[in-house]
Each structure stands twice: as C-alpha cells, then as structure tokens.
C-alpha positions as a printed Julia matrix, in Angstrom:
607×3 Matrix{Float64}:
   6.38  -31.98  -10.39
   4.24  -33.33   -9.02
   0.44  -32.09  -10.43
  -0.31  -28.21   -9.06
  -2.3   -28.74   -5.6
  -5.21  -25.78   -6.78
  -6.72  -26.23   -3.57
  -3.77  -24.43   -1.05
  -5.0   -21.21   -0.81
  -1.48  -19.39   -2.21
  -1.2   -20.66   -5.44
  -3.98  -18.98   -7.0
  -3.55  -15.55   -4.48
   0.45  -15.32   -5.83
  -1.47  -15.12  -10.0
  -3.36  -11.71   -8.8
   0.39  -10.39   -8.81
  -2.05   -7.38   -7.54
  -3.45   -8.48   -4.48
  -0.75  -10.59   -3.63
   1.95   -7.64   -3.61
  -0.79   -5.13   -1.46
  -0.84   -5.7     2.4
  -4.25   -5.38    3.06
  -4.93   -7.94   -0.07
  -7.82   -6.3    -1.94
  -9.34   -7.8    -4.88
  -8.42   -5.14   -7.42
  -9.93   -6.94   -9.86
 -12.81   -7.96   -8.75
 -13.96   -3.5    -7.65
 -11.92   -2.94  -11.45
 -15.35   -5.33  -13.25
 -17.66   -3.71  -10.8
 -16.75    0.01  -11.61
 -16.28   -1.35  -15.55
 -19.56   -1.57  -14.68
 -20.7     1.28  -13.53
 -21.3    -0.3    -9.9
 -19.06    1.92   -8.37
 -21.1     1.99   -4.31
 -20.45   -2.29   -5.45
 -16.59   -2.15   -5.88
 -16.07    0.96   -3.1
 -17.65   -1.4    -0.55
 -14.7    -3.64   -2.09
 -12.44   -2.15   -0.97
 -13.69   -0.67    2.64
 -13.71   -4.14    3.74
  -9.83   -5.07    2.68
  -8.7    -1.65    3.06
 -10.45    0.46    4.88
  -9.37    4.24    3.47
 -10.53    4.46   -0.76
 -10.64    7.85   -0.86
  -7.43    8.24    1.09
  -5.03    5.3    -0.15
  -6.94    6.01   -4.59
  -5.23    9.06   -3.94
  -1.74    8.96   -1.39
  -1.81    5.25   -1.74
   2.05    4.1    -2.46
   0.16    1.38   -4.64
   2.92   -1.08   -4.1
  -0.11   -3.12   -6.86
   1.29   -1.04  -10.11
   4.5    -3.11   -9.9
   3.21   -6.07   -9.47
   0.39   -5.58  -11.89
   1.07   -7.48  -15.34
   0.0    -5.66  -17.36
   3.22   -4.35  -17.02
   4.96   -7.77  -17.89
   3.3    -9.26  -20.93
   2.8    -5.94  -23.22
   4.67   -6.01  -25.61
   3.03   -3.57  -27.94
   2.73    0.14  -25.38
   5.35    2.29  -25.97
   8.46    2.93  -24.35
   7.72    1.81  -21.68
   4.48   -0.57  -20.69
   2.54    1.11  -18.22
   0.06   -1.39  -15.18
  -3.17   -0.54  -15.23
  -4.09    2.2   -13.06
  -5.29    0.58   -9.79
  -5.35    3.02   -7.76
  -6.45    5.8    -9.32
  -9.1     3.72  -10.43
  -9.75    3.45   -6.8
 -10.89    6.61   -6.03
 -12.99    6.62   -9.21
 -15.31    4.35   -7.12
 -15.09    6.9    -4.04
 -15.89    9.24   -6.26
 -18.82    8.08   -7.48
 -20.21    5.82   -5.03
 -23.12    8.53   -3.37
 -24.58    7.59   -0.26
 -23.08    3.9     1.31
 -23.75    4.58    5.02
 -27.05    2.6     4.88
 -24.96   -0.81    3.41
 -21.28    0.01    6.56
 -22.23   -2.86    9.5
 -23.58   -1.52   12.57
 -22.54   -1.7    15.94
 -22.13   -4.44   17.82
 -23.9    -5.62   20.63
 -21.78   -4.87   23.82
 -19.87   -7.84   24.6
 -18.55   -6.34   27.99
 -14.53   -5.97   26.07
 -12.73   -2.99   26.39
  -9.99   -1.65   24.1
  -8.08    1.33   23.83
  -6.19    2.45   20.45
  -3.55    5.28   21.14
  -2.48    7.65   18.44
  -6.04    8.32   15.91
  -4.53    7.12   12.09
  -4.76    4.3    10.21
  -3.55    1.49   12.2
  -6.01    1.64   15.23
  -8.55    2.91   13.42
  -8.14   -0.59   11.75
  -8.42   -1.93   14.91
 -11.24    0.11   15.96
 -13.25   -0.72   12.28
 -12.51   -3.96   12.93
 -13.9    -4.88   16.34
 -16.85   -2.18   17.54
 -19.19   -4.21   15.06
 -18.52   -7.35   16.75
 -19.36   -5.57   20.36
 -16.33   -4.91   21.54
 -16.05   -1.23   22.79
 -13.43    0.64   21.46
 -11.99    3.96   22.71
 -10.0     5.63   20.6
  -7.25    8.55   22.32
  -5.04   11.2    19.89
  -3.95   14.65   20.79
  -5.08   15.52   17.75
  -8.83   17.33   17.55
 -10.11   14.77   14.86
  -8.47   11.48   14.15
  -6.48   10.67   11.12
  -3.92   10.47   11.98
  -0.06   11.54   10.08
  -3.62   10.69    7.45
  -4.55   14.37    7.89
  -1.39   16.18    9.83
   1.55   15.08    7.22
  -0.36   14.74    4.24
  -1.07   18.37    1.93
  -4.62   19.75    0.94
  -3.4    19.43   -2.44
  -3.39   15.79   -2.78
  -5.39   14.66    0.19
  -8.49   17.1     0.58
 -10.06   17.56    4.01
 -13.17   16.82    3.17
 -11.91   12.99    2.23
 -10.32   12.51    5.19
 -13.3    13.92    8.01
 -15.92   11.59    5.54
 -13.36    7.96    5.48
 -12.45    8.03    9.46
 -16.27    9.65    9.98
 -17.45    5.76    8.87
 -15.79    4.12   11.48
 -16.46    7.04   14.6
 -20.13    6.34   13.27
 -19.49    2.23   14.56
 -20.51    3.49   17.74
 -16.29    4.2    19.03
 -16.14    6.2    21.38
 -12.5     9.03   20.04
 -11.61   11.76   23.91
 -10.09   13.97   21.11
  -7.05   16.96   21.6
  -6.25   14.24   24.66
  -2.03   12.5    24.74
  -1.79    9.71   26.59
   0.86   10.82   28.76
   1.56    7.0    30.79
   0.83    3.88   29.38
   1.15    2.57   33.14
  -2.17    5.06   33.41
  -4.29    3.63   31.29
  -3.67    0.21   31.72
  -4.87    1.28   35.19
  -8.64    1.75   33.61
  -9.14   -1.09   33.51
  -9.23   -2.36   29.56
  -8.84   -6.03   28.32
  -6.3    -4.47   26.0
  -4.66   -2.25   24.18
  -3.27   -0.74   20.76
  -0.82    1.44   19.74
  -1.38    3.08   16.29
   0.36    7.11   17.9
   2.39    6.75   13.97
   6.52    7.81   14.23
   5.62   11.26   15.01
   9.45   12.72   16.01
  11.42   13.75   12.2
  15.19   13.11   12.5
  17.89   16.2    12.76
  21.12   17.41   11.11
  23.33   17.9    13.53
  25.72   20.04   11.72
  28.4    23.82   12.77
  25.19   26.83   12.79
  22.31   24.51   13.41
  21.47   25.92   16.79
  22.5    28.97   15.33
  20.16   29.4    12.15
  16.96   27.05   14.54
  14.19   30.12   12.97
  14.12   29.1     9.86
  15.69   25.07    9.89
  12.3    23.08   10.23
  11.65   19.28   11.23
   9.67   18.13    7.43
   6.75   15.93    9.59
   5.89   19.12   11.79
   6.42   21.58    9.15
   4.01   19.97    7.48
   1.96   19.68   10.61
   1.83   23.35   10.72
   0.67   23.88    7.79
  -2.45   22.03    7.65
  -3.26   23.68   10.76
  -2.9    26.63    9.08
  -0.39   28.13   11.63
   2.21   28.19    8.64
   0.33   30.25    5.91
   4.57   31.14    3.96
   8.21   30.82    4.2
  11.02   32.33    1.82
  11.36   32.48   -1.6
  14.11   30.17   -1.69
  14.39   27.2     0.01
  15.4    24.18    0.31
  14.36   20.24    1.07
  16.9    17.62    2.63
  15.79   14.1     1.94
  14.56   12.27   -1.27
  11.02   10.06    0.57
   7.73   10.48   -0.01
   8.17   13.32    2.58
  10.37   15.9     1.5
   8.37   15.42   -1.53
   5.0    17.23   -0.02
   7.17   19.77    1.43
   9.02   20.66   -1.55
   5.58   21.42   -3.28
   3.71   22.23    0.63
   6.87   25.1     0.14
   6.0    25.89   -3.54
   2.62   26.71   -2.9
   3.52   29.19    0.18
   5.44   31.34   -1.48
   8.57   29.54   -2.35
  10.06   30.64   -6.05
  13.3    28.83   -5.68
  12.89   25.49   -4.12
  15.69   23.17   -4.07
  15.82   19.2    -3.04
  19.22   17.96   -1.75
  19.74   14.22   -1.71
  22.92   12.18   -0.57
  22.01    9.56   -2.63
  21.42    8.91   -6.13
  17.79    9.75   -7.84
  17.37    6.06   -8.78
  17.47    4.79   -5.49
  15.44    7.41   -3.27
  13.21    6.51   -1.14
  10.36    8.55   -3.16
   8.1     7.11   -5.33
   9.41    8.07   -8.97
   5.28    9.43   -8.66
   5.93   11.96   -6.55
   8.92   12.37   -8.04
   8.45   13.11  -11.13
   4.91   15.11   -9.96
   7.64   17.19   -7.37
   9.57   18.18  -10.77
   6.45   18.37  -13.34
   5.96   21.61  -10.91
   9.49   22.9   -11.21
  11.04   22.07   -8.74
  15.57   19.83   -9.49
  15.91   17.32   -7.25
  19.84   18.16   -6.89
  20.61   14.34   -6.18
  25.15   13.45   -4.53
  24.87   16.86   -2.71
  26.15   15.71    1.88
  24.77   18.83    3.52
  28.17   19.57    5.51
  26.93   23.39    7.26
  23.86   26.31    7.57
  25.14   29.36    6.95
  24.61   32.29    8.78
  24.68   36.46    8.86
  24.58   37.2    12.75
  22.16   34.0    12.81
  20.21   35.09    9.77
  20.28   31.9     7.62
  21.7    33.48    3.94
  23.13   29.88    3.36
  23.65   25.82    3.07
  27.27   24.09    1.91
  27.07   20.29    0.48
  30.55   17.98   -0.31
  30.1    16.1    -3.06
  30.43   12.15   -3.85
  29.47    9.3    -6.39
  27.93    5.63   -5.43
  30.53    3.45   -5.53
  30.36   -0.5    -4.97
  33.11   -3.19   -3.01
  32.82   -6.71   -4.99
  30.75   -8.1    -2.48
  27.92   -5.22   -4.41
  27.25   -2.89   -1.43
  27.06    0.52   -2.56
  28.6     3.78   -0.4
  29.89    7.35   -1.12
  33.11    8.5    -1.59
  33.6    12.29   -1.75
  33.77   13.37   -5.54
  37.19   15.33   -5.09
  35.6    18.65   -5.92
  34.56   21.67   -4.32
  32.04   22.21   -2.17
  28.67   23.37   -3.23
  27.0    26.3    -2.09
  22.96   27.73   -2.07
  21.93   30.36   -0.56
  18.22   29.97    1.07
  16.23   31.61    3.25
  14.8    28.23    5.03
  15.87   25.04    5.34
  12.92   21.39    5.33
  14.49   17.92    7.14
  12.47   15.65    5.87
  15.9    13.1     6.57
  13.61   10.33    8.31
  12.14   10.39   11.26
  11.87    7.65   14.29
   9.27    6.4    17.07
   9.39    8.33   20.56
   7.5     5.84   23.17
   8.24    8.81   26.5
   5.18    7.83   27.57
   5.69    4.05   27.91
   7.53    3.94   31.37
  10.38    0.86   30.65
   9.37   -0.46   34.23
   5.67   -2.11   33.32
   7.5    -5.45   31.85
   7.55   -4.5    28.53
  10.97   -5.46   26.76
  12.86   -3.03   24.52
  15.42   -3.5    21.8
  18.62   -1.95   21.7
  17.24    0.76   19.66
  14.6     2.19   21.4
  12.36    0.11   19.46
   9.5    -2.24   21.93
   9.58   -6.03   21.0
   7.23   -6.72   18.5
   5.44  -10.19   17.65
   5.7    -9.96   13.83
   2.58  -12.09   13.46
   0.81  -11.3    16.1
   1.7    -7.18   16.92
   1.77   -8.57   20.74
   4.56   -6.98   22.65
   5.6    -8.9    26.44
   3.24   -7.82   27.26
   0.44  -10.09   25.81
  -2.47   -7.15   25.89
  -1.02   -4.49   24.23
  -0.62   -4.44   20.34
   1.35   -2.4    18.56
   1.17   -2.08   14.63
   1.84    0.5    11.55
   4.99    2.77   12.18
   5.78    2.48   16.05
   6.06   -1.33   15.36
   8.28   -1.79   12.94
   8.75    1.73   11.96
   8.42    4.35    9.23
   6.19    2.79    5.99
   2.81    3.76    4.41
  -0.58    3.74    5.13
  -1.86    0.57    3.46
   0.49   -1.0     5.25
  -0.78    0.67    8.34
  -4.07   -0.85    7.45
  -2.42   -3.89    7.18
  -1.53   -4.36   10.68
  -4.46   -2.89   12.64
  -7.14   -6.31   10.28
  -4.13   -8.36   11.83
  -3.78   -7.41   15.37
  -7.9    -6.42   15.29
  -7.16  -11.15   15.29
  -4.88  -10.94   17.48
  -7.11   -9.38   20.03
  -9.62  -11.16   19.36
  -9.09  -14.39   20.12
  -6.97  -14.32   22.78
 -10.13  -11.75   24.91
 -11.85  -14.93   23.15
  -9.35  -17.18   24.92
  -7.71  -19.04   22.56
  -4.26  -18.68   20.52
  -3.41  -16.39   18.46
  -0.79  -17.91   16.68
  -3.37  -20.29   15.92
  -5.4   -18.8    12.36
  -7.03  -20.61   10.02
  -6.03  -20.21    6.31
  -8.69  -18.01    3.76
 -11.64  -19.18    2.69
 -11.13  -19.36   -1.19
 -14.12  -20.12   -3.77
 -12.75  -21.17   -7.16
 -16.7   -21.39   -9.34
 -16.39  -21.2   -12.86
 -17.21  -18.5   -15.11
 -19.42  -20.24  -18.13
 -22.0   -19.29  -19.41
 -22.1   -20.57  -22.86
 -20.29  -23.5   -24.62
 -17.75  -19.78  -25.73
 -19.31  -17.6   -23.81
 -18.15  -15.95  -20.35
 -19.27  -14.79  -17.75
 -16.37  -11.37  -17.8
 -15.28   -9.76  -20.95
 -12.17  -11.63  -21.68
 -11.27   -9.22  -23.98
  -8.36   -6.91  -23.56
  -7.68   -3.42  -25.14
  -4.92   -2.28  -26.7
  -4.84    0.95  -25.04
  -1.43    2.99  -23.73
  -2.42    3.74  -20.04
  -4.89    6.79  -19.16
  -3.39    9.36  -17.55
  -4.69   11.38  -15.13
  -5.75   14.81  -15.57
  -4.29   17.59  -13.21
  -5.93   20.98  -12.78
  -3.96   23.79  -14.07
  -0.8    24.89  -12.35
  -1.65   28.47  -11.52
  -4.33   27.18   -9.53
  -2.49   25.0    -7.56
   0.66   26.75   -7.19
  -1.38   28.82   -5.93
  -2.81   27.6    -3.27
  -2.01   24.81   -0.15
  -6.3    23.42   -0.56
  -6.51   23.48   -4.11
  -6.68   19.65   -5.18
  -4.0    19.22   -8.22
  -4.97   15.56   -9.34
  -8.41   16.0   -10.49
  -9.44   12.31  -10.95
 -10.19   10.17  -13.9
 -14.17   11.04  -15.41
 -16.66    7.78  -15.9
 -15.83    7.33  -19.81
 -11.8     8.03  -19.65
 -12.14    5.33  -15.5
 -13.97    2.33  -17.75
 -10.63    2.81  -21.08
  -8.64    2.13  -17.76
 -10.46   -1.2   -16.78
 -10.97   -3.21  -19.67
  -6.9    -2.58  -19.5
  -7.18   -5.11  -16.51
  -5.97   -8.32  -17.85
  -9.34  -10.26  -14.66
  -6.12  -11.6   -13.48
  -8.42  -13.38  -10.81
  -9.88  -15.49  -13.54
  -8.61  -18.67  -13.47
  -7.76  -21.7   -15.73
  -7.92  -24.34  -14.93
  -7.04  -27.52  -16.13
  -8.77  -31.06  -15.79
  -6.14  -34.26  -16.85
  -8.73  -36.83  -17.25
 -11.02  -35.76  -19.94
  -8.22  -33.91  -21.76
  -7.27  -35.34  -25.27
  -3.39  -34.42  -26.25
  -4.68  -32.25  -29.35
  -3.03  -29.51  -29.32
  -5.62  -26.69  -30.04
  -5.1   -24.62  -26.65
  -0.68  -25.23  -27.23
  -1.33  -23.62  -31.04
  -4.1   -20.83  -29.93
  -2.22  -19.13  -26.47
  -0.97  -16.1   -27.57
   1.86  -15.89  -24.68
   3.37  -19.05  -25.92
   2.3   -20.25  -22.4
   1.37  -24.02  -22.68
   3.49  -26.62  -22.98
   2.88  -30.34  -22.97
   5.62  -32.59  -22.04
   7.64  -34.92  -20.03
   7.77  -34.76  -16.66
  10.9   -33.48  -15.28
  12.62  -31.35  -12.09
  11.49  -27.72  -11.8
  15.38  -26.46  -13.38
  15.19  -27.64  -16.37
  11.2   -28.32  -17.49
  11.38  -24.74  -17.32
  14.11  -24.36  -19.93
  12.27  -27.28  -21.86
   8.92  -25.55  -22.51
   7.76  -23.74  -25.84
   8.6   -20.76  -24.43
  11.18  -21.14  -21.15
   9.5   -19.65  -18.29
  12.22  -17.34  -16.49
  10.49  -15.77  -13.02
  10.7   -17.77  -10.3
   8.9   -16.12   -8.08
   4.94  -17.72  -10.03
   4.54  -20.56  -10.36
   4.52  -24.36  -13.38
   1.07  -25.0   -13.3
   2.06  -29.21  -13.68
  -1.01  -31.63  -14.46
  -1.32  -35.25  -13.3
   0.74  -37.09  -16.13
  -2.06  -37.78  -19.14
  -2.58  -41.04  -21.55
   0.32  -40.79  -23.42
   2.75  -39.91  -20.55
   2.88  -36.28  -21.17
   1.81  -33.81  -18.18
   0.38  -29.93  -19.13
   2.56  -28.12  -18.19
   1.35  -23.84  -17.67
   4.1   -20.56  -16.98
   1.88  -18.07  -14.51
   3.76  -15.7   -15.52
   2.63  -14.27  -18.26
  -0.5   -15.92  -18.74
  -3.14  -13.28  -20.13
  -6.76  -15.06  -18.45
  -8.08  -14.32  -22.03
  -9.66  -17.65  -21.85
  -8.8   -18.76  -25.37
  -7.32  -22.32  -24.2
 -10.73  -22.93  -23.17
 -12.36  -21.64  -26.43
 -10.28  -23.81  -28.19
 -10.92  -26.42  -25.93
 -12.65  -29.41  -27.65
 -13.19  -31.03  -24.29
 -14.17  -28.45  -21.63
 -10.64  -29.72  -20.25
  -9.73  -25.91  -19.57
 -12.27  -23.92  -17.99
 -11.95  -21.0   -16.56
 -12.96  -19.88  -12.85
 -13.32  -16.67  -11.06
 -10.74  -16.96   -7.74
 -11.96  -15.11   -4.58
  -9.65  -15.59   -1.12
 -11.62  -14.15    1.65
  -8.45  -13.89    3.81
  -8.97  -14.55    7.6
 -10.8   -10.96    9.23
 -11.64  -10.72   13.57
 -15.35  -12.12   14.28
 -16.19  -15.51   13.99
 -13.97  -16.15   10.29
 -10.25  -16.85   12.58
 -12.37  -18.22   16.05
 -11.84  -21.96   16.22
 -14.92  -24.47   15.02
 -15.2   -25.24   18.69
 -15.26  -21.87   19.75
 -17.63  -20.72   17.77
 -19.92  -23.42   18.69
 -20.48  -22.89   21.98
 -20.1   -19.02   21.01
 -23.55  -21.22   18.6
C-alpha cells in the first residue's frame, strides 16, 4: 500500500464517524467539547452554522450520527448493549442553555440585486434563505400557512417539539431580512417565474399522504383519516379528540406520532399495525420504544384488507396474517400464513403508510421535465431541474426523508444558486477547507481531555406520565440538566483529534504498539491491502474504515493503524520517545454559499 495522504479532506472526515454520517456534516466532537466546557452559546452557534435548527433537531433529529458513533463499536464494558454518545440530546443542551445569541448571528447583506423565491417555509427553504440572505440576496419565502416552519410546525406533535422552539429558530432566519409571505399559496410556477425572480427554490415537502383503497373506505370516510393531515389538524387545534379505540396503519415515524397523539386525545385503546416485521419498520428504534413505553402495542405482519362498518359507521377493520420469506437471492416477500383473518374493533383509523409529492401547481408546458413517477427530474449534485434557475430540495426533490437531509439539500442548493447567479458552473465546487492543528501543550499534555469515561449512556428524564398523557402540549422529554450533560460529554472519544505519524523520526521501538489499548497499531512488512488487513496485530475487518499506512521505515517495515477502533486516547503519542506520534485536531469547513464556493478568479474580480 502507498503511504496515506492525510491532506485529502475526506480521509480524516471519514474517521470522524458521527460527522461523516451527518448529512449536514456537523462537527460533533467540537460542539460536545464546548458543552463540556460550559460554552453553550458557542456550541449552539457551531450547530447553527451547519444544521440550522439545533433546538428543533436536538429533539427530533433522525440521528444518523449515533449509529455511526465509534463509542458503540469499541466499547466492551457498557452492559449488554454498548450505546453511542447521546449526540442528539446534547445538541438540545446547547440550545436550552445558550442564552441570547441574536447579537452573534449574521445580518442581512448589502443588496446585490438578485431576487430568490423559495416555495414552502420548511427546513430546506429556510436553509437556502439562511445561507443567501447574508450575502445580499433578496429572498422571499412563500407558504400556505401563516407561520414558517413547514412540516416542522405542522407534523411534529407539541409533546415532542414545543412551538416556541419552532418560532425561535425560524425567527432567527426571517430576521436576516428574509421576506415571509405566509398564508400565500403558490398556485402557478409559471406565474411565479413571471415575477422576475432570478432563481426559484422548491422546498414544499411531500404534502400528500398515501391512502388505502380498500372495501369500506368511502363509507367510513368520516372516521378514517390521512395521518399527516390529521396531525396538522391537531397542531392547529382543529381536532381536539379522537375515539376510544384507534388503529394506526403504518410503520414509520409519522405513524408513531399519530399513535402517541391519539393516546393523548382520548384514545385509551390505541394499536399500531404494520405489514412488515417489527425490526423492518421504518420508524427509528427510539420512536418505537417511546410508543411502547406509553402502552401502545405494535402488531406486525398484519395486512389491512377491509374497513367494516354499520350503515357507514366504522366499527372494525379486518386484517390478514402474513410471514416473511426470502428467496435464493435474499429478496423478501410476504406470504399468507393460512391463519384466520383478524378483526379489530375501532372507532377511528389513522393511515400513515407513506407520503408522496404533489405538483399540480407546476405547469407541464414550461420546460420542466418530470419522470414516470411524476417527480421532477433533479440533478443530484446541483439540485437543478431541467430549468436551471428552478431548483428542488428536501422531500420535494427525492421523496420523504427527514429534517437533517432537508437542511443538507438547502446548503447545497444555496451553493448552486450563488455560483449560477455569479456566472459560474455550479458543478465546479471547491473541496472543503481542512485544518490540522497539534494539540500538544507539553511533553505529555494535550489541549483536550483524553481520559475516557467508562460510564453507561445517560438516560434523558421524562415528565410524569400523568402529565404528558393528559395533554397534547406537555413536552415529554425534559432534556439533560447541566451536570448530567457534562457526564455524557465525557463519553465522547474525541474522534476529531487524530493520531498523526511522522515516519522520518520513528525509531521502531514499538512502544506505541505495547501501550495501545485497542491493538490497532502494527509494524509490519507492506503488502496488498487485503493481505495486510489480515496480518495486523488485530485484524482490520471493517472495510468501510481506512488503514493509516506510513512511508517505509529504516527496517523496511511500515506502520499500519486500523482507524476503525482507535480510541484517540493519545497514549501512543504520550509514550513515543521521539515525537513520531502527535495528536492533531481536525476541522473540516464544508463548502457553503459565498466567497468560499466560488473560483479564485471570481473572488479576485469581486475584490
């Protein structure tokens, strides 16, 4: 293998597993250390730059960072189930304790004469506005609802996300000089383009919930509800009660929000029914756990067949039972078990079996291409449609995902808009900026705390059930207090502080090998990667993580380190007698709209 080039931006980026997994690439260990130091406002602003909605996401994020967390891979003494750092809930700690940060937020930039329209006031559109308004773009955000937030406001129940948090964090963006035109639905893209906007960003989400065309559906229409529409009605106070017996159909996070909301609105017998197996549900594991914690059973392998009614009054639903089988290629299919159908009595049914896009307001004669599924044809890199000044992001671009993906789309779309309107090719994007800075403060002292806490993951406290189940508005999770948050921060392994090796000063004493607690350092003969991985002190089995390979040493051997299980504890650097090992903090600055995304020539001309 050739020596590792640690100057490549993505090399150490991949090693910071949590940041690599986050669609917005939030520098997780950096803000966790700031929380540990009690610098909550600084931690909040680190988040705000990348994920835009720290208070919202600290309560509702789908947490792609946590399954990637190295703590869950290297930990051996954390009970029966090693668990990652509570990254998401620490984000909320920064938001809850930050104080007033408005003076530290950017201001509207000097007008540059360019006008941008954003359709929908959800996270993708608001991210575009947040990135472009400080650059001098005049951004107008349209939404059919009176307040900004999109599905953050209308679909996430108040017991998970208080409206005050939504008001605060959408307000930070609108205060950048963004014009918000609430209560104004866009009915024609052609008409919007005719108003002279230089670019239009469509971030209207996936606003239509899928229905089930089953026998009895029409007759029972009064008591059968589309999940996302029902949640919106609950949010706006149009629905204040539900029947005693409620069935929720679907296995995603929307279904979990529906069942927990129904439980609070009078549903004393609420059940969730899914076609798939429990482990195959799309809902996040913690969402399922929260529903079950509130006494809501989840019945898997139940296929809805019929709505049963008595002269139009819903009385029950009939389900067939299935099981999963896999063919020789591993493809799963559901086959009948042969058991009798199951009939479950109910007063209301909430259908949460998926969402889909609806674009009746986009004319088909304006040159914008759609695919066979009725989705706009969108470039996955630039987010441009076949009309290059019309971009799509969030659920409107590639179907339903989650808030953090919408934010990532918004950042990328803002880069495209900025480059496009500055006369540059939006496909040509500079690599992220990378900083590697030694953390050495003495012979054996570092500027970060490298002691590894053996503690189990701390649990976020909940408000008493008698309070939360009696109100749709009482927040369930109370969040960490400062003392508990500090303890949880100490579980972070500082994966952004990298072991950097200088082969020219190594004397091959093997002291680092002896002291490494994970046996991840080896001095060995070089070879092809597959063979090298198998012959290390501890075989490197995770192919998704790189090997750190040095240049040739004096004996002809090379140093090889398995990045997968390194604890970043710094013991190798402390033990090394020659300083061949050092600990360097790695910080990647993702490319955002503004001078950093433009070519050097354009920046020189602007100067």
